[in-house]
XYZ file of N, CA and C in Angstrom:
534
model
N 43.155 123.240 239.608
C 41.740 123.550 240.196
C 41.455 122.562 241.542
N 42.114 121.337 241.496
C 41.842 120.822 242.808
C 42.930 121.290 244.366
N 43.783 122.424 244.028
C 44.560 122.426 244.891
C 43.474 123.692 245.777
N 43.533 123.533 247.706
C 42.985 124.022 248.341
C 43.740 125.427 248.526
N 42.961 126.545 248.159
C 43.525 127.859 247.972
C 43.721 127.770 249.926
N 43.110 127.512 250.677
C 43.461 127.860 251.609
C 44.847 126.997 252.279
N 44.870 126.618 251.911
C 46.486 125.606 252.599
C 47.525 126.820 252.684
N 48.042 126.530 254.309
C 49.653 127.241 254.515
C 49.903 126.832 254.140
N 50.972 128.705 253.430
C 52.286 128.292 252.931
C 53.284 128.378 253.616
N 54.164 127.123 253.674
C 55.745 127.367 254.641
C 56.691 127.935 254.071
N 56.671 129.078 255.176
C 57.570 129.716 254.856
C 59.309 129.266 255.302
N 60.665 129.526 254.705
C 61.759 128.814 255.313
C 62.203 129.743 256.249
N 62.095 129.216 257.554
C 62.192 130.422 258.982
C 63.044 129.273 259.891
N 64.616 129.514 259.815
C 64.940 128.454 261.146
C 64.840 128.986 262.118
N 64.832 130.062 262.459
C 63.971 130.555 264.175
C 62.926 130.085 264.249
N 62.443 130.247 263.723
C 60.796 129.349 264.480
C 61.013 127.582 264.284
N 61.779 127.429 262.989
C 62.310 125.823 263.388
C 62.658 125.274 265.101
N 63.866 125.996 265.403
C 64.000 126.199 266.547
C 63.636 126.490 267.865
N 62.533 127.213 267.538
C 61.383 127.561 268.367
C 60.305 125.798 268.397
N 60.088 125.827 267.786
C 59.257 124.520 267.390
C 59.699 123.091 268.013
N 61.136 122.743 267.490
C 61.667 121.927 267.552
C 61.864 121.118 269.637
N 62.300 123.094 270.177
C 62.008 123.502 271.904
C 61.419 122.974 272.076
N 60.250 123.527 271.699
C 58.448 122.860 272.548
C 57.958 121.488 272.849
N 59.095 120.874 271.237
C 58.839 119.387 271.533
C 59.960 118.644 272.240
N 60.432 119.483 273.035
C 61.412 118.436 273.999
C 62.688 118.246 273.215
N 63.234 119.257 271.745
C 64.213 118.969 271.183
C 65.282 120.475 271.944
N 65.839 120.433 273.057
C 66.527 121.860 273.337
C 67.767 121.202 273.669
N 68.565 120.495 274.300
C 69.907 120.613 274.252
C 71.283 120.248 273.435
N 71.913 120.255 273.017
C 72.572 120.105 272.086
C 74.446 119.438 272.870
N 74.125 118.211 272.114
C 75.621 117.218 272.438
C 76.967 118.203 271.868
N 78.081 117.696 271.601
C 79.801 118.340 271.469
C 79.413 118.357 269.917
N 78.695 117.662 269.617
C 78.759 118.243 267.920
C 77.842 119.217 267.474
N 76.707 119.895 268.666
C 75.902 120.862 268.190
C 74.979 120.060 267.302
N 74.626 118.789 267.345
C 72.802 118.359 267.751
C 72.027 118.205 268.561
N 70.747 118.358 268.049
C 69.677 118.780 269.045
C 69.704 117.192 269.662
N 69.224 117.169 271.395
C 69.704 116.031 272.283
C 67.703 116.018 273.145
N 67.720 114.761 272.677
C 66.720 114.985 273.638
C 66.639 113.612 274.085
N 66.454 113.092 275.050
C 66.334 111.561 275.692
C 67.819 111.132 275.791
N 68.850 111.797 275.561
C 70.209 110.836 274.943
C 70.317 111.060 273.992
N 69.503 110.911 272.995
C 69.785 110.814 271.581
C 69.367 111.412 270.954
N 70.574 112.080 269.657
C 70.494 113.029 269.044
C 69.636 112.797 267.851
N 69.117 113.973 267.132
C 68.542 114.216 266.086
C 68.910 113.948 265.110
N 68.891 112.820 264.890
C 69.411 112.227 263.298
C 68.521 111.803 262.244
N 68.647 111.922 261.115
C 67.662 111.768 260.426
C 68.631 110.751 258.596
N 67.736 109.959 258.109
C 68.972 109.418 256.924
C 68.014 109.890 255.973
N 68.373 110.112 254.660
C 67.558 110.575 253.382
C 68.441 109.514 252.230
N 67.713 109.017 251.855
C 67.626 108.205 250.772
C 67.461 108.494 249.649
N 68.896 108.771 248.312
C 68.636 109.299 246.789
C 69.571 108.220 246.047
N 69.141 108.079 244.879
C 69.589 107.421 243.886
C 70.842 107.977 242.839
N 70.532 109.439 242.923
C 71.263 109.894 241.895
C 72.222 111.047 242.877
N 73.299 110.632 242.068
C 74.674 111.252 242.746
C 74.496 112.498 242.210
N 74.010 113.466 241.506
C 74.231 114.576 240.519
C 72.942 115.742 241.910
N 72.347 114.964 242.535
C 71.399 115.615 243.107
C 72.049 116.203 244.592
N 73.199 115.354 244.505
C 74.552 115.859 245.725
C 74.781 117.634 246.366
N 74.672 118.182 245.318
C 75.275 119.492 245.431
C 73.653 120.368 246.339
N 72.517 119.862 245.899
C 71.433 120.939 246.673
C 71.351 119.799 247.747
N 71.371 118.533 247.527
C 70.879 118.382 248.932
C 71.792 118.563 250.239
N 73.005 118.355 249.984
C 73.978 119.133 250.881
C 73.657 120.223 251.630
N 73.089 120.966 250.405
C 73.079 122.381 250.778
C 71.794 122.276 252.254
N 71.190 121.079 251.599
C 69.778 120.964 252.926
C 70.288 120.510 253.968
N 71.386 119.709 254.065
C 71.943 118.829 255.008
C 73.002 120.148 255.771
N 72.946 121.098 255.118
C 73.850 122.126 256.012
C 72.503 123.258 256.760
N 71.333 122.996 256.032
C 71.058 124.272 256.546
C 69.799 123.563 257.778
N 69.821 121.915 257.544
C 69.619 121.333 258.964
C 70.478 121.590 260.057
N 71.757 121.160 259.737
C 72.664 120.904 261.325
C 72.550 122.564 261.252
N 72.401 123.631 261.503
C 72.226 124.687 261.569
C 71.471 124.788 262.704
N 70.575 124.420 262.643
C 69.283 124.206 263.477
C 69.500 122.883 264.259
N 70.454 122.493 264.415
C 70.923 120.923 264.971
C 69.965 119.770 264.760
N 69.841 119.841 263.382
C 69.531 118.265 263.061
C 70.641 117.696 261.839
N 70.901 116.146 261.932
C 71.842 115.829 261.671
C 71.398 114.950 260.457
N 71.553 115.291 259.304
C 70.955 114.894 258.093
C 72.210 113.810 257.579
N 71.562 112.367 257.560
C 72.988 111.625 256.889
C 72.200 111.143 255.209
N 73.315 111.792 254.232
C 72.597 111.127 252.913
C 73.122 109.700 252.574
N 72.431 108.725 251.928
C 72.641 107.774 251.711
C 72.087 107.114 250.310
N 73.283 107.408 249.585
C 72.794 106.967 247.805
C 72.910 105.999 247.937
N 71.974 105.131 247.391
C 71.622 103.626 247.272
C 71.087 103.619 245.808
N 71.132 102.769 245.543
C 70.167 102.299 243.771
C 68.886 102.320 244.120
N 68.368 102.343 242.289
C 66.776 102.556 242.098
C 66.536 101.651 242.426
N 66.997 100.347 242.866
C 66.039 98.955 243.243
C 66.149 99.020 244.686
N 67.331 99.476 244.874
C 66.823 99.262 246.558
C 66.371 100.006 246.917
N 66.344 101.633 246.587
C 65.392 103.008 247.151
C 63.817 102.039 247.057
N 63.377 101.446 246.024
C 62.419 101.118 245.749
C 61.721 99.906 246.478
N 63.198 99.070 247.087
C 62.551 98.053 247.867
C 62.650 98.694 249.370
N 63.259 99.709 250.064
C 63.146 100.509 251.128
C 62.347 101.054 251.410
N 61.420 102.068 250.024
C 60.351 102.887 250.400
C 59.247 101.809 249.654
N 58.948 101.553 249.020
C 57.292 100.993 248.517
C 57.931 99.268 249.610
N 58.703 98.275 249.260
C 58.581 97.356 249.870
C 58.719 97.146 251.113
N 59.648 98.071 251.701
C 59.451 97.452 253.462
C 59.108 98.824 254.157
N 59.193 99.912 253.502
C 58.894 101.364 254.379
C 59.619 101.458 255.649
N 61.024 100.949 255.022
C 62.273 101.368 256.164
C 62.842 102.400 255.568
N 62.637 103.540 256.058
C 63.014 104.484 255.577
C 62.917 106.175 256.700
N 63.419 106.761 256.548
C 63.241 108.123 257.078
C 62.646 109.364 256.172
N 63.427 109.708 255.316
C 62.923 110.517 254.501
C 63.588 109.962 253.208
N 63.553 110.076 251.511
C 63.429 109.581 250.456
C 63.394 110.939 249.577
N 64.701 110.889 248.584
C 64.595 111.966 247.735
C 64.160 110.915 246.075
N 63.025 111.970 246.209
C 62.147 111.371 244.745
C 61.148 111.828 244.393
N 61.198 111.621 242.829
C 60.004 112.235 242.570
C 59.270 111.633 242.238
N 58.096 111.687 243.405
C 56.640 111.066 244.052
C 55.479 111.811 242.957
N 55.296 110.806 242.027
C 53.790 110.764 241.357
C 52.885 110.626 242.526
N 52.808 111.155 243.622
C 51.482 110.884 244.709
C 50.351 111.905 243.822
N 49.877 111.543 243.985
C 48.593 112.497 243.284
C 46.495 112.272 243.115
N 45.917 113.022 243.845
C 44.840 112.845 244.176
C 43.904 112.697 242.983
N 44.151 112.870 241.663
C 43.331 112.831 240.978
C 44.163 111.756 240.044
N 43.299 110.856 238.933
C 41.898 110.523 239.255
C 41.415 109.898 240.642
N 42.158 108.909 241.324
C 41.718 108.532 241.812
C 42.636 108.202 243.431
N 41.978 109.129 244.726
C 43.242 109.408 245.106
C 43.087 108.133 246.409
N 42.143 107.374 246.454
C 42.536 105.843 247.019
C 43.835 105.361 247.311
N 44.121 104.995 245.344
C 45.538 103.962 245.593
C 46.924 105.062 246.126
N 46.541 105.779 246.505
C 47.715 106.986 246.996
C 47.605 107.683 248.637
N 46.521 107.209 249.347
C 46.096 107.370 250.329
C 45.327 107.359 251.411
N 44.366 105.844 250.960
C 43.588 105.554 251.461
C 43.910 104.474 252.769
N 43.794 104.936 254.079
C 44.116 104.445 255.256
C 44.151 102.688 254.813
N 43.548 102.310 254.428
C 43.514 100.655 254.167
C 45.341 99.861 253.632
N 46.101 100.903 253.253
C 47.369 100.443 252.825
C 48.532 101.313 253.291
N 48.003 101.922 254.376
C 49.109 102.704 255.454
C 50.040 101.111 256.201
N 49.339 100.400 256.082
C 50.706 98.891 256.487
C 50.765 97.983 256.182
N 50.135 98.096 254.132
C 50.294 97.306 253.074
C 51.749 97.792 252.988
N 52.336 96.570 252.114
C 54.169 97.009 251.400
C 53.656 97.189 249.591
N 54.011 97.839 249.092
C 54.033 97.465 247.447
C 53.159 98.145 246.976
N 53.099 99.199 247.268
C 51.755 100.316 247.164
C 52.043 101.825 246.772
N 51.249 102.871 246.801
C 51.802 104.058 246.730
C 51.722 104.904 247.223
N 51.473 104.368 248.674
C 50.914 104.829 249.866
C 52.392 104.476 250.827
N 53.334 104.863 250.031
C 54.527 104.603 250.675
C 54.986 105.843 251.959
N 54.228 107.099 252.478
C 54.167 107.663 253.348
C 53.542 107.130 254.568
N 52.773 105.759 254.145
C 51.952 105.245 255.188
C 51.095 105.975 256.072
N 50.622 107.470 254.950
C 49.369 108.022 254.964
C 48.398 107.271 255.845
N 47.549 107.444 256.961
C 46.445 107.277 257.413
C 45.461 108.470 258.328
N 44.139 108.417 257.568
C 43.107 109.870 258.520
C 41.999 109.295 258.081
N 41.417 108.898 259.145
C 39.883 108.872 259.167
C 38.812 109.151 257.872
N 39.081 110.879 258.418
C 38.962 112.132 257.730
C 38.898 112.060 255.810
N 40.076 112.390 255.791
C 40.662 111.517 254.404
C 39.764 110.251 253.579
N 39.777 109.718 254.445
C 39.309 108.100 253.904
C 37.832 108.386 253.977
N 36.608 109.387 254.493
C 35.921 109.643 254.009
C 35.435 110.765 253.295
N 36.071 111.173 253.037
C 36.399 112.443 251.636
C 36.414 111.547 250.143
N 37.470 110.485 250.770
C 37.849 109.337 249.426
C 36.454 108.818 249.047
N 35.652 108.244 250.005
C 34.427 107.412 250.071
C 33.587 107.959 249.245
N 32.884 109.391 249.724
C 32.141 110.135 248.710
C 32.860 110.397 247.873
N 33.831 111.030 247.325
C 34.662 111.325 245.803
C 34.005 110.030 245.124
N 34.691 108.702 245.174
C 34.281 107.362 244.670
C 33.125 107.351 244.143
N 31.720 107.952 244.645
C 30.811 107.572 244.532
C 29.867 108.759 243.848
N 30.668 109.503 243.498
C 30.009 111.063 242.991
C 30.255 111.495 241.499
N 28.855 111.985 241.101
C 29.072 111.862 239.498
C 28.662 113.422 239.390
N 29.320 114.420 240.362
C 28.827 115.711 240.427
C 30.577 116.023 240.188
N 30.976 117.186 238.702
C 32.226 117.578 238.740
C 32.212 117.740 239.640
N 31.329 119.101 240.076
C 31.943 120.126 241.044
C 31.993 119.734 242.388
N 30.883 118.820 242.621
C 31.317 118.223 243.731
C 32.656 117.304 244.172
N 33.196 116.696 242.710
C 34.491 116.147 243.101
C 35.433 117.048 243.537
N 35.429 118.134 242.348
C 35.902 119.678 243.031
C 36.657 119.890 244.499
N 35.221 119.773 244.722
C 35.078 120.566 245.885
C 35.396 119.291 247.111
N 35.979 117.779 246.978
C 35.921 116.812 247.759
C 37.572 116.522 247.619
N 38.349 116.827 246.384
C 39.881 116.792 246.302
C 40.320 117.976 247.291
N 39.239 119.556 247.142
C 40.362 120.459 247.606
C 40.129 120.275 248.742
N 39.374 119.528 249.649
C 39.331 119.669 250.828
C 40.100 118.482 251.094
N 40.141 117.340 250.333
C 41.489 116.458 250.708
C 42.684 116.558 250.339
N 42.888 117.591 249.653
C 44.521 118.489 249.595
C 44.428 119.099 250.723
N 43.346 120.109 251.345
C 43.523 120.393 252.485
C 43.796 120.134 253.597
N 43.414 118.605 253.819
C 43.758 117.782 254.628
C 45.435 116.788 254.325
N 45.729 116.509 253.031
C 46.824 115.809 253.067
C 48.030 117.096 252.919
N 48.174 118.082 252.599
C 49.191 119.860 253.280
C 49.329 119.592 254.728
N 48.040 119.335 255.422
C 47.998 119.327 257.455
C 48.776 118.568 257.983
N 49.081 118.002 257.516
C 49.596 116.610 257.788
C 51.238 116.324 257.540
N 51.412 116.996 256.582
C 52.877 117.129 256.042
C 53.405 116.055 256.471
N 52.890 114.904 255.433
C 53.858 113.885 255.363
C 54.908 113.242 254.165
N 55.154 114.858 253.331
C 55.835 114.849 252.297
C 56.382 116.116 252.129
N 57.518 116.447 251.706
C 58.053 118.016 252.097
C 58.063 118.553 250.217
N 57.699 119.198 249.834
C 58.016 119.814 248.285
C 59.827 120.406 248.617
N 60.026 120.113 247.393
C 61.748 120.661 247.464
C 62.085 121.448 246.184
N 63.162 121.881 246.116
C 63.378 122.699 244.835
C 63.557 122.189 243.906
N 62.961 122.881 242.444
C 62.969 122.058 241.954
C 63.926 123.433 240.551
N 64.272 123.173 239.621
C 64.954 124.321 238.989
C 63.733 124.716 237.759
N 63.860 125.699 237.095
C 62.811 126.217 236.439
C 62.846 126.277 235.414
N 63.326 124.920 234.844
C 63.400 124.458 233.454
C 63.740 123.496 233.056
N 63.262 122.668 231.885
C 63.807 121.387 231.702
C 64.415 121.004 230.881
N 65.544 120.289 230.587
C 66.391 119.943 229.698
C 65.612 119.151 228.765
N 65.637 119.262 227.749
C 64.844 118.227 226.470
C 65.860 117.849 225.587
N 65.695 116.834 224.819
C 67.057 116.206 223.966
C 65.851 116.205 222.656
N 66.220 115.876 221.273
C 65.240 115.548 220.325
C 66.238 115.416 219.623
N 65.938 114.425 218.652
C 66.375 114.677 217.243
C 65.228 114.567 215.608
């Protein structure tokens, strides 16, 4: 009910990615096929903590390589990842189940006042004045329909900023019980 129905759906389109990267100045390639801008290759690092995810992270790495982006996969312990993401914001990308949620309290995940602070849930350092205005209105509204409308608008702002990427998820869950 809180999803903004007008959010743009992002299709997998490597050709469009190459076009957008070229518009941003990433046109030349080095001897390894990486895109280069101002003499520096386009390289990012992704933190991950579970070796079993390598099978599909490697596919993602190969897809990025095809368009000229070098993705370095860095296996770390859970504690190290939390320290680098929540504690120090010292990461390019992190593969994780992030419980970022606009309901029931979007401020703890997305308010600008948390963007530069460590050890909170705004791990992407999201900062947007319009989002802050929406959260302020949401915090004092008691009308359920108005709150839904505010969260839908906030969802539109969050989605348009691309501060996180939704990833592949298996269409099932494994459960064990006794």
